[in-house]
Short mmCIF file of the C-alpha atoms (twelve columns), coordinates in Angstrom:
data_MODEL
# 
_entry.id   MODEL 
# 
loop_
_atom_site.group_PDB 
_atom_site.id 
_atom_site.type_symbol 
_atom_site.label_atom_id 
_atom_site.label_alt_id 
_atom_site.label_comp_id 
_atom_site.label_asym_id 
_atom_site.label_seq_id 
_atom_site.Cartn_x 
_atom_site.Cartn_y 
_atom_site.Cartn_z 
_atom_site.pdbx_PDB_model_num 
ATOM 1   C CA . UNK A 1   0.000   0.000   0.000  1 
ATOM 2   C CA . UNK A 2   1.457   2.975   -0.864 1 
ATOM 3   C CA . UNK A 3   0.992   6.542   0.715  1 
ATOM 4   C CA . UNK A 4   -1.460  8.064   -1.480 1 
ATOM 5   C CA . UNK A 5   -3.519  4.961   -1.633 1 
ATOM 6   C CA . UNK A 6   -3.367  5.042   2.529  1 
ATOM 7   C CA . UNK A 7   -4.373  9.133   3.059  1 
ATOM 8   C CA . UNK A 8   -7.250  8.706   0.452  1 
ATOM 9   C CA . UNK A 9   -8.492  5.627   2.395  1 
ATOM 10  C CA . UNK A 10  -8.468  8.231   5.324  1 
ATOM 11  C CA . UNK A 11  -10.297 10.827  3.678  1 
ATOM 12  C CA . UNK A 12  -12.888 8.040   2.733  1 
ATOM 13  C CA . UNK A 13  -13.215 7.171   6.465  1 
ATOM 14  C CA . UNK A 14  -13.149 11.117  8.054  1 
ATOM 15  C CA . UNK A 15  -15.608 12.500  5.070  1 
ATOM 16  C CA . UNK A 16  -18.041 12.546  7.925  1 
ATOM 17  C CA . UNK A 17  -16.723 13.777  10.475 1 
ATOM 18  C CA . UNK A 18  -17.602 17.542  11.828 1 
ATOM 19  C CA . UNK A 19  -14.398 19.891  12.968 1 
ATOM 20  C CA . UNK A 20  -15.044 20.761  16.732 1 
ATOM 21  C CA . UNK A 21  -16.371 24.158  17.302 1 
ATOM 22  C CA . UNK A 22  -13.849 25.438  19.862 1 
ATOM 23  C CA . UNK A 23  -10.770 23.322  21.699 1 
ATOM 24  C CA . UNK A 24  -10.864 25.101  25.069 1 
ATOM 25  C CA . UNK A 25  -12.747 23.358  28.357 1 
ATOM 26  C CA . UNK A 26  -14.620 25.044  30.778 1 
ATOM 27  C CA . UNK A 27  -13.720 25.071  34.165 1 
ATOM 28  C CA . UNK A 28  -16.652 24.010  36.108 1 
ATOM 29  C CA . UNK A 29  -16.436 25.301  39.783 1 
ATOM 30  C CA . UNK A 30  -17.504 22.410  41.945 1 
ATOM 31  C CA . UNK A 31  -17.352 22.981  46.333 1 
ATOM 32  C CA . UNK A 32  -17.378 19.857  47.404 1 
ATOM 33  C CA . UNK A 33  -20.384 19.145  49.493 1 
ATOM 34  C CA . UNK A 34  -19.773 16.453  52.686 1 
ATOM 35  C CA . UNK A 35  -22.911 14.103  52.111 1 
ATOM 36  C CA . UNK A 36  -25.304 13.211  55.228 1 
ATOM 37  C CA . UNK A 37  -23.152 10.706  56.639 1 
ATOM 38  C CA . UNK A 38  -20.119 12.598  56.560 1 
ATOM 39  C CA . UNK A 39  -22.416 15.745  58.366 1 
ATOM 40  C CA . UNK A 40  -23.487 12.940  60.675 1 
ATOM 41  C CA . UNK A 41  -20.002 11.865  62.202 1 
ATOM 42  C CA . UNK A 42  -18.599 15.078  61.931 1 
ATOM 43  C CA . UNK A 43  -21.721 16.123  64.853 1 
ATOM 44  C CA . UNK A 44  -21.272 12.673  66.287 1 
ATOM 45  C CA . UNK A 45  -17.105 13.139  67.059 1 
ATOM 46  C CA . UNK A 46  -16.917 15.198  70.019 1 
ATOM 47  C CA . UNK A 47  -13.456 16.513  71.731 1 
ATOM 48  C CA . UNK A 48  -12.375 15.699  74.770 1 
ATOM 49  C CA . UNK A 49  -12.631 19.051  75.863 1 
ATOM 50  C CA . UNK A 50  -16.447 19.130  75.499 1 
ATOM 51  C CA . UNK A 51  -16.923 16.135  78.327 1 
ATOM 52  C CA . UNK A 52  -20.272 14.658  78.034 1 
ATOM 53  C CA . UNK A 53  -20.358 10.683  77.759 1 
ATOM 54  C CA . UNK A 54  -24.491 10.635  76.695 1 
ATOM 55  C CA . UNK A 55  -23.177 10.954  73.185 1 
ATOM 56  C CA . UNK A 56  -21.028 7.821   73.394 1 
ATOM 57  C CA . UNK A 57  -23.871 4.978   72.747 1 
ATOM 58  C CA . UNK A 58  -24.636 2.283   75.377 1 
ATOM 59  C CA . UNK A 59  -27.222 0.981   72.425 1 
ATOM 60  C CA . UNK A 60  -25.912 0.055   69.987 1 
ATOM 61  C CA . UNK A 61  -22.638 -0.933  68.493 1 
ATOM 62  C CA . UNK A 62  -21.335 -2.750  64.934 1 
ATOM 63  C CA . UNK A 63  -20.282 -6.134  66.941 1 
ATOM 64  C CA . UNK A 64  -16.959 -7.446  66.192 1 
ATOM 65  C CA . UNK A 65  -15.164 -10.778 66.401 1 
ATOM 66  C CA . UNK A 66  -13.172 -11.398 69.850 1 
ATOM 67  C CA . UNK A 67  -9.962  -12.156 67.142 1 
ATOM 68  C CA . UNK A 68  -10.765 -9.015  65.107 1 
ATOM 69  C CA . UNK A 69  -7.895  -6.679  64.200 1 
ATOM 70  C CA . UNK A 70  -8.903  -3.177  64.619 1 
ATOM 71  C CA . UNK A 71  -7.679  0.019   63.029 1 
ATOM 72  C CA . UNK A 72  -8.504  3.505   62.491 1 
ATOM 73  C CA . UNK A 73  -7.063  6.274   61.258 1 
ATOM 74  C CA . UNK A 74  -8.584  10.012  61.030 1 
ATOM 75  C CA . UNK A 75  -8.084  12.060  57.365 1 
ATOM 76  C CA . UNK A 76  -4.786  14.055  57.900 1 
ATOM 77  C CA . UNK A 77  -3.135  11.361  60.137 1 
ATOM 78  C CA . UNK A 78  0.419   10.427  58.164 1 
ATOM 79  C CA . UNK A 79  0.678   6.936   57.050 1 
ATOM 80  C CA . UNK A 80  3.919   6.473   58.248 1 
ATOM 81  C CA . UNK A 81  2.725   7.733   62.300 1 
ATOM 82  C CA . UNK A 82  0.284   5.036   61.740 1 
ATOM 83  C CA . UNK A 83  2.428   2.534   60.636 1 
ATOM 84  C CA . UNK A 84  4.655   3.132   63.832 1 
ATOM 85  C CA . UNK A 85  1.259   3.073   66.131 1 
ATOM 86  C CA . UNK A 86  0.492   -0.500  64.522 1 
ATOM 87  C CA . UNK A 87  3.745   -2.070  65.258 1 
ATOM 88  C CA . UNK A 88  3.963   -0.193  68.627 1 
ATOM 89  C CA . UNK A 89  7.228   1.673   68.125 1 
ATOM 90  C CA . UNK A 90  6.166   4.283   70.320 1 
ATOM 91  C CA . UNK A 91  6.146   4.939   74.048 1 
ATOM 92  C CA . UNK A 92  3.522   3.891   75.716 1 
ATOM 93  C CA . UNK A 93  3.204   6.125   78.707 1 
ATOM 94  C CA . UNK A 94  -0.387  5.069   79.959 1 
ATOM 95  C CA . UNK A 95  -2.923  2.477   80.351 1 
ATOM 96  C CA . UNK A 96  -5.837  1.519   81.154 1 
ATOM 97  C CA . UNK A 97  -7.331  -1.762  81.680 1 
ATOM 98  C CA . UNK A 98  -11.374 -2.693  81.519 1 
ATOM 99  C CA . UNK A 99  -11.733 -5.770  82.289 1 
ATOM 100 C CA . UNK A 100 -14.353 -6.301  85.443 1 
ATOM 101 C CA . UNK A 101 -16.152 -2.815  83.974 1 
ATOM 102 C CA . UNK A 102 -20.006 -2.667  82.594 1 
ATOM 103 C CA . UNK A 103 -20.064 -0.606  79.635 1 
ATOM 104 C CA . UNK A 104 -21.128 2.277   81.116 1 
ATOM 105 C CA . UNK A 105 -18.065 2.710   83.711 1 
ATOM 106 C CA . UNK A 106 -16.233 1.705   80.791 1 
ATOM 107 C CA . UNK A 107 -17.529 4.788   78.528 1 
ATOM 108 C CA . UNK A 108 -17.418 6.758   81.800 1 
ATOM 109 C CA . UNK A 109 -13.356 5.883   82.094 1 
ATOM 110 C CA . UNK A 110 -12.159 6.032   78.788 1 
ATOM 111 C CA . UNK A 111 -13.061 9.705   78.773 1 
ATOM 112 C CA . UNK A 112 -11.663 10.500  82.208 1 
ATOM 113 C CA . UNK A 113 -8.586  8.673   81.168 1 
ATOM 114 C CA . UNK A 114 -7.945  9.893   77.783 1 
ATOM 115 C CA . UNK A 115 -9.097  13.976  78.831 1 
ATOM 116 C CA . UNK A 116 -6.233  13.331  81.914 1 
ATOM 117 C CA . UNK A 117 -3.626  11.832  79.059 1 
ATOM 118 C CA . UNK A 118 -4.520  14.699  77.256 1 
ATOM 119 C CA . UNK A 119 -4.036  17.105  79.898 1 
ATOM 120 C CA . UNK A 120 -0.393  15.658  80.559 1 
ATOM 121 C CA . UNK A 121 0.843   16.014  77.490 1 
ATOM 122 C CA . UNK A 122 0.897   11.684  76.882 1 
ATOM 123 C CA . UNK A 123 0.168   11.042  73.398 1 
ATOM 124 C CA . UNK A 124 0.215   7.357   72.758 1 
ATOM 125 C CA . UNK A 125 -1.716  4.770   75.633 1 
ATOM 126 C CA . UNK A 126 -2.675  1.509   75.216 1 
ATOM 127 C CA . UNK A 127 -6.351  0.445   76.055 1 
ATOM 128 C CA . UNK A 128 -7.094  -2.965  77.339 1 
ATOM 129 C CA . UNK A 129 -10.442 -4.206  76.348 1 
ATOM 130 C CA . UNK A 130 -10.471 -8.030  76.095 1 
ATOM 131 C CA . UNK A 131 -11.641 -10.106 73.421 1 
ATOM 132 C CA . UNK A 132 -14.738 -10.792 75.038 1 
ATOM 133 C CA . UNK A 133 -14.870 -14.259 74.436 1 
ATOM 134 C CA . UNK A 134 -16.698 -15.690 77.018 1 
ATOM 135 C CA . UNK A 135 -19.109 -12.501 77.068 1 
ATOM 136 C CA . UNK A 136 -22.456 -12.390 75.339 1 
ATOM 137 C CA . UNK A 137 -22.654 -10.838 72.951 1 
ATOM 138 C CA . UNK A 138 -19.057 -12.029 72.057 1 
ATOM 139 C CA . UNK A 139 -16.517 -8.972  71.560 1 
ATOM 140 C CA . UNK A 140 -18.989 -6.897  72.978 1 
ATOM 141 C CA . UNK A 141 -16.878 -4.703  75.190 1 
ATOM 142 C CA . UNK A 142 -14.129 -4.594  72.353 1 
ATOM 143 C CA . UNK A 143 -16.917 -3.624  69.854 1 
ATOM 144 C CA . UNK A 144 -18.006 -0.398  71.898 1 
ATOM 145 C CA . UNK A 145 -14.820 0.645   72.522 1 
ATOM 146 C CA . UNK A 146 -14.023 0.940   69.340 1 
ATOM 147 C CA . UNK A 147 -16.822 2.551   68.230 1 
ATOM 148 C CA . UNK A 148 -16.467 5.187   70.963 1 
ATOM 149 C CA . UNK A 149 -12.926 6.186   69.864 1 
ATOM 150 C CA . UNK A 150 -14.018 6.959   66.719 1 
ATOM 151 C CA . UNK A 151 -16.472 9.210   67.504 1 
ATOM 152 C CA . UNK A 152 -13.755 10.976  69.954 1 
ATOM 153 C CA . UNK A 153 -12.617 13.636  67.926 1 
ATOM 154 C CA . UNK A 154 -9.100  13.636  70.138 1 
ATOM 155 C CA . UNK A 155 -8.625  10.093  69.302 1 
ATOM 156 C CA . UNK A 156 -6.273  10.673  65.911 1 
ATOM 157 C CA . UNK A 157 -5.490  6.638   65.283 1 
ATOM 158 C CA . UNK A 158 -6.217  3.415   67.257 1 
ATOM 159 C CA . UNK A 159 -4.871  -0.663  66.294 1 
ATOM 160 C CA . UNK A 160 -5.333  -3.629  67.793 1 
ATOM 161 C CA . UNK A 161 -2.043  -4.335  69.816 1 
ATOM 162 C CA . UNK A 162 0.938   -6.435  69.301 1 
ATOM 163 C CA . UNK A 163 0.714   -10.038 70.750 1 
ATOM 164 C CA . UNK A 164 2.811   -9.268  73.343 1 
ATOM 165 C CA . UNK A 165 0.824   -6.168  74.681 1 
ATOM 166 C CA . UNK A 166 -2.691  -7.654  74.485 1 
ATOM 167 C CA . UNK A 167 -3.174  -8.487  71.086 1 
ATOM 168 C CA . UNK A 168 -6.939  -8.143  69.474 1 
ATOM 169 C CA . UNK A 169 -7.654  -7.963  72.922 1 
ATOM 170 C CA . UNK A 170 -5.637  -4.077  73.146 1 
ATOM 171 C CA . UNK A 171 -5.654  -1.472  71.813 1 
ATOM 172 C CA . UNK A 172 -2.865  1.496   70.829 1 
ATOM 173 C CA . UNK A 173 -4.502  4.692   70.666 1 
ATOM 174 C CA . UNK A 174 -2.767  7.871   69.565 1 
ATOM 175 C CA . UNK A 175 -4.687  11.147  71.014 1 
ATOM 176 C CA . UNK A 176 -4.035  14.622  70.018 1 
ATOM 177 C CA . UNK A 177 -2.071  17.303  71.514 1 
ATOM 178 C CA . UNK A 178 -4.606  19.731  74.111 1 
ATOM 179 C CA . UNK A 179 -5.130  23.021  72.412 1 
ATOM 180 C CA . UNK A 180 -2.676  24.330  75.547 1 
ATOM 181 C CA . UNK A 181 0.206   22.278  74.711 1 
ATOM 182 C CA . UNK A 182 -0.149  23.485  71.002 1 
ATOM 183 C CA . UNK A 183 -0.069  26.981  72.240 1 
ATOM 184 C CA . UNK A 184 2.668   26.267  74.022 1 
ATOM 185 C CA . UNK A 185 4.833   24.518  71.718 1 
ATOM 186 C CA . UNK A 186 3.670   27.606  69.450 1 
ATOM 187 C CA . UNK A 187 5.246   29.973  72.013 1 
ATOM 188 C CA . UNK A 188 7.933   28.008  72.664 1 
ATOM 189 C CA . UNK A 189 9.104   28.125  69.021 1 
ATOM 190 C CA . UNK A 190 8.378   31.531  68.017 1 
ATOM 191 C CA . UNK A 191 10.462  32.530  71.670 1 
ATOM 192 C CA . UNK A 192 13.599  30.295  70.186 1 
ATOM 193 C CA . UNK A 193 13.489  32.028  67.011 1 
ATOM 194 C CA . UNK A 194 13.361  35.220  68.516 1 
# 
């Protein structure tokens, strides 16, 4: 086939074809809009600061398996702070242990535990909730806990524990610095610049 032979064959195939108008594409502003759900959780999470357990469930909670692995991470949490949470390479300065509580002293001392971690500048605790399998509901404990920390708006990450800490039955939670301790490592490093 030669090269004439090929463009005509081209022109054949294109003779219907229409030239576009204009080459240019509109930029179409679109704000992203959160959806219901995302409204929802965002009005669920509460800080630490704000205090008030009634908005932590006692109802009802998505029921997990006692050998369940766990993890959570909030948008804006780096993967690699994460990563170090799950294989518990950090410090674990706190902890608090559930067993022998009903859920509602449970709710009650996760709060008053993680507000005082908070207030001490401790970042990284480990929560021990059991598996829960000898409970009924199975997991049950483990299931509310984990609900709860994710609608704790302090609570940046949680995951299930390393064998040797507790396992699925644990749980490494990373909490946000206090609005004071940002202000003062704010002042701090504006003072050393100075």
């Amino acid at each position: 086939m030669n090269g004439n032979n090929e463009f005509d064959l081209f022109r054949e195939m294109m003779a219907d074809v229409a030239p576009i108008k204009h080459d240019t594409v509109e930029k179409v502003n679109t704000n992203h809009q959160p959806t219901d759900a995302q409204l929802a959780r965002q009005l669920a999470a509460q800080s630490l600061s704000e205090g008030d357990p009634a908005y932590l469930s006692l109802e009802y909670a998505r029921m997990l398996k006692p050998d369940d692995i766990v993890a959570f991470k909030r948008p804006g949490v780096q993967d690699g702070v994460f990563r170090k949470l799950r294989l518990g390479k950090y410090d674990i300065h706190a902890r608090l242990d559930l067993h022998k509580y009903s859920l509602k002293d449970a709710r009650d001392e996760i709060l008053r535990f993680l507000k005082q971690c908070q207030r001490m500048d401790i970042r990284s605790v480990i929560i021990v909730h059991g598996k829960g399998e000898r409970s009924n509901p199975p997991a049950q404990m483990k299931s509310f806990v984990c609900q709860w920390l994710e609608q704790i708006s302090d609570v940046q990450c949680f995951h299930s524990a390393q064998r040797h800490q507790g396992g699925t039955g644990a749980l490494y939670v990373m909490i946000k610095k206090s609005q004071e301790k940002k202000q003062e490592t704010r002042e701090r490093h504006l003072h050393r610049r100075a």
